[in-house]
Protein backbone atom coordinates (compact mmCIF):
# COMPACT_ATOMS: atom_id res chain seq x y z
CA UNK A 1 0.00 0.00 0.00
CA UNK A 2 1.00 3.60 -0.55
CA UNK A 3 -0.23 5.69 2.35
CA UNK A 4 -0.38 9.48 2.33
CA UNK A 5 -0.28 10.64 5.97
CA UNK A 6 -1.08 14.27 6.79
CA UNK A 7 0.37 15.68 10.02
CA UNK A 8 3.01 12.94 10.19
CA UNK A 9 5.52 15.17 12.00
CA UNK A 10 3.14 15.54 14.95
CA UNK A 11 2.75 13.43 18.06
CA UNK A 12 0.31 10.78 16.80
CA UNK A 13 1.22 11.07 13.10
CA UNK A 14 4.87 10.28 13.81
CA UNK A 15 3.81 7.23 15.88
CA UNK A 16 1.64 6.08 12.95
CA UNK A 17 4.54 6.44 10.50
CA UNK A 18 7.00 4.67 12.80
CA UNK A 19 4.44 1.87 13.18
CA UNK A 20 3.94 1.51 9.42
CA UNK A 21 7.63 1.59 8.49
CA UNK A 22 8.65 -0.79 11.31
CA UNK A 23 5.81 -3.31 10.93
CA UNK A 24 4.65 -3.37 7.29
CA UNK A 25 6.00 -3.15 3.72
CA UNK A 26 3.89 -0.08 2.94
CA UNK A 27 5.24 3.18 1.57
CA UNK A 28 4.49 6.49 3.28
CA UNK A 29 4.36 10.08 2.05
CA UNK A 30 4.28 12.44 5.04
CA UNK A 31 2.56 15.73 4.15
CA UNK A 32 3.06 18.26 6.92
CA UNK A 33 3.21 22.06 7.14
CA UNK A 34 5.65 21.87 10.08
CA UNK A 35 3.87 24.24 12.42
CA UNK A 36 5.34 24.62 15.92
CA UNK A 37 3.86 21.12 16.62
CA UNK A 38 5.62 19.43 13.71
CA UNK A 39 8.99 17.97 14.55
CA UNK A 40 10.91 15.89 12.01
CA UNK A 41 13.26 14.80 14.81
CA UNK A 42 10.42 12.50 15.94
CA UNK A 43 10.99 10.53 12.72
CA UNK A 44 14.76 10.03 13.02
CA UNK A 45 14.26 6.26 13.51
CA UNK A 46 12.75 5.80 10.07
CA UNK A 47 13.79 8.84 7.97
CA UNK A 48 16.43 6.80 6.10
CA UNK A 49 13.91 4.20 4.94
CA UNK A 50 13.46 4.02 1.16
CA UNK A 51 9.73 3.59 1.89
CA UNK A 52 9.45 7.01 3.56
CA UNK A 53 9.17 10.45 1.93
CA UNK A 54 8.37 13.89 3.33
CA UNK A 55 6.89 17.00 1.70
CA UNK A 56 6.34 20.28 3.52
CA UNK A 57 2.81 21.21 2.46
CA UNK A 58 0.00 23.20 4.06
CA UNK A 59 -3.29 21.27 3.62
CA UNK A 60 -4.95 24.61 2.80
CA UNK A 61 -2.80 24.71 -0.38
CA UNK A 62 -4.93 22.80 -2.90
CA UNK A 63 -2.44 22.93 -5.78
CA UNK A 64 0.39 21.52 -3.67
CA UNK A 65 -1.92 18.75 -2.45
CA UNK A 66 -2.94 17.92 -6.04
CA UNK A 67 0.71 17.58 -7.04
CA UNK A 68 1.43 15.34 -4.03
CA UNK A 69 -1.50 13.04 -4.91
CA UNK A 70 -0.52 12.95 -8.61
CA UNK A 71 3.10 12.09 -7.99
CA UNK A 72 2.66 9.66 -5.06
CA UNK A 73 -0.58 7.92 -6.23
CA UNK A 74 -1.75 6.84 -2.75
CA UNK A 75 -4.07 3.91 -2.07
CA UNK A 76 -4.87 5.21 1.41
CA UNK A 77 -5.01 8.62 3.07
CA UNK A 78 -4.67 8.99 6.84
CA UNK A 79 -5.60 12.55 7.78
CA UNK A 80 -4.09 13.67 11.09
CA UNK A 81 -2.96 17.23 10.30
CA UNK A 82 -4.70 19.60 12.66
CA UNK A 83 -4.27 22.32 15.20
CA UNK A 84 -4.70 20.22 18.33
CA UNK A 85 -4.19 22.19 21.56
CA UNK A 86 -7.39 23.33 23.32
CA UNK A 87 -5.69 26.23 25.18
CA UNK A 88 -4.32 27.63 21.92
CA UNK A 89 -7.80 27.36 20.35
CA UNK A 90 -9.19 29.56 23.14
CA UNK A 91 -6.44 32.18 22.68
CA UNK A 92 -6.60 32.17 18.85
CA UNK A 93 -9.32 30.14 17.12
CA UNK A 94 -8.55 31.36 13.56
CA UNK A 95 -5.84 28.77 12.78
CA UNK A 96 -8.17 26.02 14.03
CA UNK A 97 -10.89 27.11 11.61
CA UNK A 98 -8.35 27.34 8.77
CA UNK A 99 -6.52 24.07 9.20
CA UNK A 100 -9.14 21.83 10.78
CA UNK A 101 -12.14 22.92 8.70
CA UNK A 102 -10.90 24.66 5.52
CA UNK A 103 -7.81 22.41 5.24
CA UNK A 104 -9.94 19.27 5.61
CA UNK A 105 -12.30 20.62 2.93
CA UNK A 106 -9.39 21.11 0.49
CA UNK A 107 -8.00 17.67 1.27
CA UNK A 108 -11.43 16.09 0.70
CA UNK A 109 -11.84 17.84 -2.65
CA UNK A 110 -8.37 16.83 -3.83
CA UNK A 111 -8.94 13.25 -2.64
CA UNK A 112 -12.33 13.13 -4.38
CA UNK A 113 -10.95 14.31 -7.72
CA UNK A 114 -8.01 11.92 -7.43
CA UNK A 115 -10.29 8.98 -6.47
CA UNK A 116 -12.64 9.70 -9.38
CA UNK A 117 -9.68 9.62 -11.78
CA UNK A 118 -8.62 6.09 -10.70
CA UNK A 119 -9.47 2.89 -12.61
CA UNK A 120 -11.96 0.45 -11.07
CA UNK A 121 -9.38 -1.48 -9.03
CA UNK A 122 -7.77 1.74 -7.78
CA UNK A 123 -11.22 3.09 -6.83
CA UNK A 124 -12.02 -0.08 -4.86
CA UNK A 125 -8.76 0.04 -2.90
CA UNK A 126 -8.88 3.75 -2.05
CA UNK A 127 -9.84 4.87 1.47
CA UNK A 128 -9.78 8.24 3.20
CA UNK A 129 -9.35 7.88 6.96
CA UNK A 130 -10.14 10.94 9.06
CA UNK A 131 -8.60 10.92 12.54
CA UNK A 132 -10.68 12.76 15.13
CA UNK A 133 -11.22 13.14 18.84
CA UNK A 134 -13.74 12.12 21.51
CA UNK A 135 -13.96 15.82 22.45
CA UNK A 136 -16.57 16.28 19.67
CA UNK A 137 -19.09 14.53 21.94
CA UNK A 138 -18.80 17.17 24.69
CA UNK A 139 -18.95 16.69 28.43
CA UNK A 140 -20.15 13.60 30.37
CA UNK A 141 -20.20 15.49 33.69
CA UNK A 142 -22.54 13.97 36.26
CA UNK A 143 -23.23 10.73 34.37
CA UNK A 144 -21.73 7.26 34.11
CA UNK A 145 -22.32 7.25 30.34
CA UNK A 146 -19.71 6.36 27.76
CA UNK A 147 -19.34 7.89 24.28
CA UNK A 148 -20.53 5.51 21.57
CA UNK A 149 -20.34 6.01 17.81
CA UNK A 150 -23.91 7.39 17.85
CA UNK A 151 -23.54 9.83 20.76
CA UNK A 152 -24.76 13.24 19.50
CA UNK A 153 -22.09 15.89 18.94
CA UNK A 154 -21.89 18.71 21.53
CA UNK A 155 -18.39 20.24 21.30
CA UNK A 156 -17.37 22.77 23.95
CA UNK A 157 -14.14 24.42 22.75
CA UNK A 158 -13.10 26.08 19.47
CA UNK A 159 -10.79 23.05 18.99
CA UNK A 160 -13.50 20.42 19.43
CA UNK A 161 -16.03 22.47 17.41
CA UNK A 162 -13.55 22.67 14.52
CA UNK A 163 -12.90 18.91 14.70
CA UNK A 164 -16.67 18.23 14.84
CA UNK A 165 -17.10 20.37 11.76
CA UNK A 166 -14.39 18.43 9.90
CA UNK A 167 -16.02 15.11 10.89
CA UNK A 168 -19.31 16.32 9.39
CA UNK A 169 -17.58 17.35 6.16
CA UNK A 170 -15.92 13.94 5.82
CA UNK A 171 -19.21 12.07 6.36
CA UNK A 172 -20.99 14.43 3.92
CA UNK A 173 -18.36 13.67 1.23
CA UNK A 174 -19.20 9.98 1.69
CA UNK A 175 -22.95 10.41 1.62
CA UNK A 176 -23.01 12.92 -1.24
CA UNK A 177 -20.08 11.85 -3.42
CA UNK A 178 -19.60 8.22 -2.23
CA UNK A 179 -15.98 9.01 -1.27
CA UNK A 180 -14.83 5.88 0.64
CA UNK A 181 -14.20 7.25 4.12
CA UNK A 182 -13.57 6.01 7.64
CA UNK A 183 -13.71 8.13 10.81
CA UNK A 184 -12.13 7.38 14.18
CA UNK A 185 -12.75 9.32 17.40
CA UNK A 186 -10.13 8.73 20.03
CA UNK A 187 -9.59 9.64 23.66
CA UNK A 188 -6.54 11.48 25.08
CA UNK A 189 -3.20 10.04 23.96
CA UNK A 190 0.08 10.04 25.86
CA UNK A 191 3.52 8.57 25.23
CA UNK A 192 6.90 9.31 23.60
CA UNK A 193 7.45 12.44 21.42
CA UNK A 194 4.50 14.33 22.96
CA UNK A 195 4.93 18.11 22.62
CA UNK A 196 5.74 19.53 26.07
CA UNK A 197 2.77 21.93 26.20
CA UNK A 198 0.39 19.01 26.94
CA UNK A 199 -0.29 17.84 30.51
CA UNK A 200 1.83 14.68 30.81
CA UNK A 201 5.09 15.84 29.16
CA UNK A 202 4.73 19.28 30.78
CA UNK A 203 4.48 17.73 34.23
CA UNK A 204 7.45 15.40 33.64
CA UNK A 205 9.71 18.17 32.33
CA UNK A 206 8.65 20.80 34.89
CA UNK A 207 9.25 18.28 37.66
CA UNK A 208 12.75 17.51 36.37
CA UNK A 209 13.45 21.27 36.34
CA UNK A 210 12.08 21.68 39.88
CA UNK A 211 9.32 23.99 38.54
CA UNK A 212 5.65 24.20 39.61
CA UNK A 213 3.31 21.51 38.26
CA UNK A 214 0.24 23.57 37.26
CA UNK A 215 -3.13 21.81 37.51
CA UNK A 216 -6.36 23.37 36.26
CA UNK A 217 -9.10 23.86 38.90
CA UNK A 218 -9.15 20.99 41.38
CA UNK A 219 -7.60 18.51 38.96
CA UNK A 220 -10.82 16.48 38.99
CA UNK A 221 -11.21 16.39 35.19
CA UNK A 222 -11.47 12.79 33.98
CA UNK A 223 -9.90 11.63 30.71
CA UNK A 224 -9.64 8.14 29.23
CA UNK A 225 -5.90 7.80 28.55
CA UNK A 226 -4.56 5.77 25.62
CA UNK A 227 -0.89 4.99 24.95
CA UNK A 228 -0.01 6.52 21.57
CA UNK A 229 1.47 3.30 20.13
CA UNK A 230 -1.81 1.50 20.87
CA UNK A 231 -3.58 4.29 18.99
CA UNK A 232 -1.21 4.00 16.01
CA UNK A 233 -1.92 0.25 15.83
CA UNK A 234 -5.68 0.91 16.04
CA UNK A 235 -5.50 3.45 13.22
CA UNK A 236 -3.62 1.04 10.96
CA UNK A 237 -6.18 -1.68 11.76
CA UNK A 238 -9.06 0.65 10.88
CA UNK A 239 -7.56 1.96 7.64
CA UNK A 240 -6.75 -1.55 6.41
CA UNK A 241 -9.70 -3.56 7.80
CA UNK A 242 -12.44 -1.07 8.68
CA UNK A 243 -15.77 -0.98 6.84
CA UNK A 244 -16.19 1.98 4.50
CA UNK A 245 -18.47 4.70 5.85
CA UNK A 246 -18.13 3.50 9.45
CA UNK A 247 -16.97 5.33 12.57
CA UNK A 248 -14.91 3.61 15.27
CA UNK A 249 -14.37 4.99 18.78
CA UNK A 250 -10.92 4.25 20.19
CA UNK A 251 -10.19 4.36 23.91
CA UNK A 252 -7.85 3.04 26.53
CA UNK A 253 -10.27 1.79 29.24
CA UNK A 254 -8.23 4.04 31.54
CA UNK A 255 -10.40 6.74 33.12
CA UNK A 256 -8.25 8.84 35.42
CA UNK A 257 -8.59 12.24 37.09
CA UNK A 258 -5.85 14.69 36.07
CA UNK A 259 -4.66 14.92 39.68
CA UNK A 260 -4.26 11.12 39.79
CA UNK A 261 -2.22 11.22 36.57
CA UNK A 262 0.08 13.91 37.94
CA UNK A 263 0.56 12.12 41.28
CA UNK A 264 1.41 8.86 39.48
CA UNK A 265 4.08 10.66 37.42
CA UNK A 266 5.48 12.20 40.63
CA UNK A 267 5.70 8.77 42.29
CA UNK A 268 7.52 7.22 39.30
CA UNK A 269 9.96 10.14 39.23
CA UNK A 270 10.53 9.85 43.01
CA UNK A 271 11.58 6.27 42.34
CA UNK A 272 13.62 6.74 39.14
CA UNK A 273 15.13 10.20 39.64
CA UNK A 274 14.61 11.54 43.19
CA UNK A 275 14.97 15.29 43.73
CA UNK A 276 18.39 16.36 45.03
CA UNK A 277 16.73 18.26 47.92
CA UNK A 278 15.07 15.04 49.14
CA UNK A 279 11.53 16.41 48.69
CA UNK A 280 8.82 14.47 46.90
CA UNK A 281 7.82 15.79 43.47
CA UNK A 282 4.18 16.10 44.64
CA UNK A 283 5.26 19.15 46.67
CA UNK A 284 5.58 21.01 43.31
CA UNK A 285 1.84 20.63 42.49
CA UNK A 286 0.13 24.03 42.16
CA UNK A 287 -3.57 24.56 41.42
CA UNK A 288 -4.34 27.30 38.85
CA UNK A 289 -7.55 28.94 37.59
CA UNK A 290 -9.55 26.49 35.47
CA UNK A 291 -9.68 26.72 31.67
CA UNK A 292 -12.96 28.36 30.46
CA UNK A 293 -15.50 25.82 29.18
CA UNK A 294 -13.39 22.95 30.55
CA UNK A 295 -15.20 19.60 30.11
CA UNK A 296 -15.18 17.51 33.28
CA UNK A 297 -15.35 13.97 31.94
CA UNK A 298 -14.74 12.07 28.71
CA UNK A 299 -15.01 8.28 28.48
CA UNK A 300 -15.08 6.00 25.47
CA UNK A 301 -17.01 2.83 24.74
CA UNK A 302 -14.48 1.06 22.50
CA UNK A 303 -16.48 -2.18 22.15
CA UNK A 304 -17.22 -1.75 18.41
CA UNK A 305 -13.56 -1.74 17.36
CA UNK A 306 -12.87 -4.61 19.81
CA UNK A 307 -15.77 -6.75 18.54
CA UNK A 308 -15.51 -6.01 14.82
CA UNK A 309 -11.78 -5.44 14.24
CA UNK A 310 -10.35 -7.31 17.26
CA UNK A 311 -8.31 -4.30 18.44
CA UNK A 312 -7.60 -3.85 22.14
CA UNK A 313 -5.00 -1.66 23.83
CA UNK A 314 -1.89 -3.53 24.98
CA UNK A 315 -0.74 -1.03 27.60
CA UNK A 316 -2.52 -0.46 30.89
CA UNK A 317 -2.21 3.06 32.29
CA UNK A 318 0.40 1.85 34.80
CA UNK A 319 2.61 0.21 32.17
CA UNK A 320 2.16 3.01 29.61
CA UNK A 321 2.86 5.89 32.00
CA UNK A 322 5.99 4.17 33.32
CA UNK A 323 7.25 3.66 29.73
CA UNK A 324 6.47 7.31 29.01
CA UNK A 325 8.36 8.68 32.03
CA UNK A 326 11.29 6.40 31.20
CA UNK A 327 11.24 7.63 27.57
CA UNK A 328 11.43 11.29 28.67
CA UNK A 329 14.28 10.52 31.08
CA UNK A 330 16.19 8.74 28.29
CA UNK A 331 15.42 11.31 25.57
CA UNK A 332 15.93 14.57 27.40
CA UNK A 333 17.85 15.95 24.39
CA UNK A 334 14.72 15.69 22.16
CA UNK A 335 12.79 17.61 24.84
CA UNK A 336 15.41 20.32 25.34
CA UNK A 337 15.58 20.95 21.59
CA UNK A 338 11.80 21.44 21.56
CA UNK A 339 11.91 23.66 24.63
CA UNK A 340 14.71 25.91 23.32
CA UNK A 341 13.27 26.00 19.77
CA UNK A 342 16.34 24.49 18.07
CA UNK A 343 14.19 21.77 16.43
CA UNK A 344 12.61 24.59 14.37
CA UNK A 345 15.61 26.87 13.85
CA UNK A 346 17.69 24.19 12.16
CA UNK A 347 15.06 23.22 9.64
CA UNK A 348 14.42 26.89 8.80
CA UNK A 349 18.15 27.31 8.25
CA UNK A 350 18.39 30.43 10.42
CA UNK A 351 21.80 31.70 11.57
CA UNK A 352 22.77 33.00 15.00
N1 LIG B 1 -3.35 14.17 20.99
C1 LIG B 1 -4.48 13.57 21.33
O1 LIG B 1 -4.64 13.18 22.49
C2 LIG B 1 -5.55 13.31 20.29
C3 LIG B 1 -6.62 12.49 20.65
C4 LIG B 1 -7.58 12.19 19.68
C5 LIG B 1 -7.48 12.70 18.41
N2 LIG B 1 -6.43 13.51 18.10
C6 LIG B 1 -6.35 14.01 16.71
O2 LIG B 1 -5.24 13.35 16.11
C7 LIG B 1 -4.61 14.22 15.18
C8 LIG B 1 -3.14 14.36 15.52
O3 LIG B 1 -3.02 14.87 16.85
P1 LIG B 1 -1.59 15.17 17.49
O4 LIG B 1 -1.74 15.17 18.95
O5 LIG B 1 -0.58 14.32 16.84
O6 LIG B 1 -1.38 16.68 16.99
P2 LIG B 1 -0.02 17.53 16.91
O7 LIG B 1 -0.42 18.93 17.19
O8 LIG B 1 1.06 16.90 17.71
O9 LIG B 1 0.42 17.39 15.36
C9 LIG B 1 -0.29 18.00 14.33
C10 LIG B 1 0.57 17.95 13.08
O10 LIG B 1 -0.18 18.57 12.01
C11 LIG B 1 0.67 19.48 11.32
N3 LIG B 1 -0.16 20.55 10.76
C12 LIG B 1 -0.83 21.51 11.44
N4 LIG B 1 -1.46 22.35 10.58
C13 LIG B 1 -1.19 21.87 9.32
C14 LIG B 1 -1.57 22.28 8.02
N5 LIG B 1 -2.33 23.37 7.81
N6 LIG B 1 -1.12 21.56 6.97
C15 LIG B 1 -0.32 20.46 7.14
N7 LIG B 1 0.08 20.04 8.36
C16 LIG B 1 -0.35 20.73 9.44
C17 LIG B 1 1.64 19.98 12.38
O11 LIG B 1 2.84 20.51 11.79
C18 LIG B 1 1.88 18.72 13.21
O12 LIG B 1 2.95 17.96 12.68
C19 LIG B 1 -5.37 15.54 15.23
O13 LIG B 1 -6.27 15.57 14.17
C20 LIG B 1 -6.10 15.49 16.57
O14 LIG B 1 -7.30 16.21 16.49
C21 LIG B 1 -5.46 13.83 19.01
mmCIF file of C-alpha atoms and ligand atoms in Angstrom, residues 7 9-13 31-35 37-38 57-60 80-84 99 131-133 159 163 186-189 194 198 231, ligand 1:
data_model
loop_
_atom_site.group_PDB
_atom_site.id
_atom_site.type_symbol
_atom_site.label_atom_id
_atom_site.label_comp_id
_atom_site.label_asym_id
_atom_site.label_seq_id
_atom_site.Cartn_x
_atom_site.Cartn_y
_atom_site.Cartn_z
ATOM 1 C CA UNK A 7 0.374 15.680 10.024
ATOM 2 C CA UNK A 9 5.520 15.167 11.997
ATOM 3 C CA UNK A 10 3.139 15.541 14.949
ATOM 4 C CA UNK A 11 2.754 13.429 18.064
ATOM 5 C CA UNK A 12 0.313 10.782 16.795
ATOM 6 C CA UNK A 13 1.216 11.066 13.098
ATOM 7 C CA UNK A 31 2.563 15.729 4.147
ATOM 8 C CA UNK A 32 3.058 18.265 6.918
ATOM 9 C CA UNK A 33 3.206 22.059 7.145
ATOM 10 C CA UNK A 34 5.654 21.866 10.076
ATOM 11 C CA UNK A 35 3.874 24.243 12.416
ATOM 12 C CA UNK A 37 3.863 21.120 16.624
ATOM 13 C CA UNK A 38 5.618 19.434 13.706
ATOM 14 C CA UNK A 57 2.806 21.210 2.463
ATOM 15 C CA UNK A 58 -0.002 23.199 4.060
ATOM 16 C CA UNK A 59 -3.287 21.273 3.621
ATOM 17 C CA UNK A 60 -4.946 24.606 2.805
ATOM 18 C CA UNK A 80 -4.088 13.668 11.093
ATOM 19 C CA UNK A 81 -2.962 17.229 10.296
ATOM 20 C CA UNK A 82 -4.699 19.604 12.664
ATOM 21 C CA UNK A 83 -4.274 22.323 15.197
ATOM 22 C CA UNK A 84 -4.702 20.225 18.334
ATOM 23 C CA UNK A 99 -6.524 24.067 9.196
ATOM 24 C CA UNK A 131 -8.599 10.922 12.537
ATOM 25 C CA UNK A 132 -10.682 12.763 15.128
ATOM 26 C CA UNK A 133 -11.222 13.142 18.837
ATOM 27 C CA UNK A 159 -10.789 23.051 18.986
ATOM 28 C CA UNK A 163 -12.902 18.908 14.698
ATOM 29 C CA UNK A 186 -10.126 8.728 20.030
ATOM 30 C CA UNK A 187 -9.594 9.643 23.657
ATOM 31 C CA UNK A 188 -6.540 11.482 25.075
ATOM 32 C CA UNK A 189 -3.205 10.043 23.963
ATOM 33 C CA UNK A 194 4.503 14.334 22.963
ATOM 34 C CA UNK A 198 0.394 19.010 26.941
ATOM 35 C CA UNK A 231 -3.582 4.288 18.995
HETATM 36 N N1 LIG B 1 -3.353 14.173 20.991
HETATM 37 C C1 LIG B 1 -4.479 13.567 21.332
HETATM 38 O O1 LIG B 1 -4.641 13.181 22.489
HETATM 39 C C2 LIG B 1 -5.548 13.307 20.294
HETATM 40 C C3 LIG B 1 -6.618 12.489 20.651
HETATM 41 C C4 LIG B 1 -7.579 12.195 19.681
HETATM 42 C C5 LIG B 1 -7.476 12.702 18.410
HETATM 43 N N2 LIG B 1 -6.429 13.513 18.100
HETATM 44 C C6 LIG B 1 -6.350 14.006 16.714
HETATM 45 O O2 LIG B 1 -5.236 13.349 16.114
HETATM 46 C C7 LIG B 1 -4.607 14.220 15.183
HETATM 47 C C8 LIG B 1 -3.138 14.358 15.523
HETATM 48 O O3 LIG B 1 -3.020 14.873 16.848
HETATM 49 P P1 LIG B 1 -1.586 15.167 17.486
HETATM 50 O O4 LIG B 1 -1.744 15.169 18.946
HETATM 51 O O5 LIG B 1 -0.579 14.316 16.845
HETATM 52 O O6 LIG B 1 -1.379 16.676 16.994
HETATM 53 P P2 LIG B 1 -0.024 17.525 16.906
HETATM 54 O O7 LIG B 1 -0.422 18.927 17.193
HETATM 55 O O8 LIG B 1 1.058 16.897 17.708
HETATM 56 O O9 LIG B 1 0.418 17.392 15.363
HETATM 57 C C9 LIG B 1 -0.293 18.000 14.332
HETATM 58 C C10 LIG B 1 0.569 17.948 13.078
HETATM 59 O O10 LIG B 1 -0.176 18.568 12.007
HETATM 60 C C11 LIG B 1 0.673 19.479 11.323
HETATM 61 N N3 LIG B 1 -0.157 20.554 10.762
HETATM 62 C C12 LIG B 1 -0.834 21.513 11.438
HETATM 63 N N4 LIG B 1 -1.458 22.350 10.577
HETATM 64 C C13 LIG B 1 -1.194 21.871 9.319
HETATM 65 C C14 LIG B 1 -1.566 22.278 8.022
HETATM 66 N N5 LIG B 1 -2.325 23.369 7.812
HETATM 67 N N6 LIG B 1 -1.122 21.560 6.966
HETATM 68 C C15 LIG B 1 -0.320 20.455 7.139
HETATM 69 N N7 LIG B 1 0.079 20.041 8.361
HETATM 70 C C16 LIG B 1 -0.353 20.733 9.442
HETATM 71 C C17 LIG B 1 1.643 19.982 12.377
HETATM 72 O O11 LIG B 1 2.838 20.510 11.793
HETATM 73 C C18 LIG B 1 1.885 18.722 13.208
HETATM 74 O O12 LIG B 1 2.954 17.965 12.681
HETATM 75 C C19 LIG B 1 -5.367 15.543 15.232
HETATM 76 O O13 LIG B 1 -6.270 15.571 14.167
HETATM 77 C C20 LIG B 1 -6.105 15.486 16.568
HETATM 78 O O14 LIG B 1 -7.296 16.211 16.493
HETATM 79 C C21 LIG B 1 -5.458 13.832 19.009
#
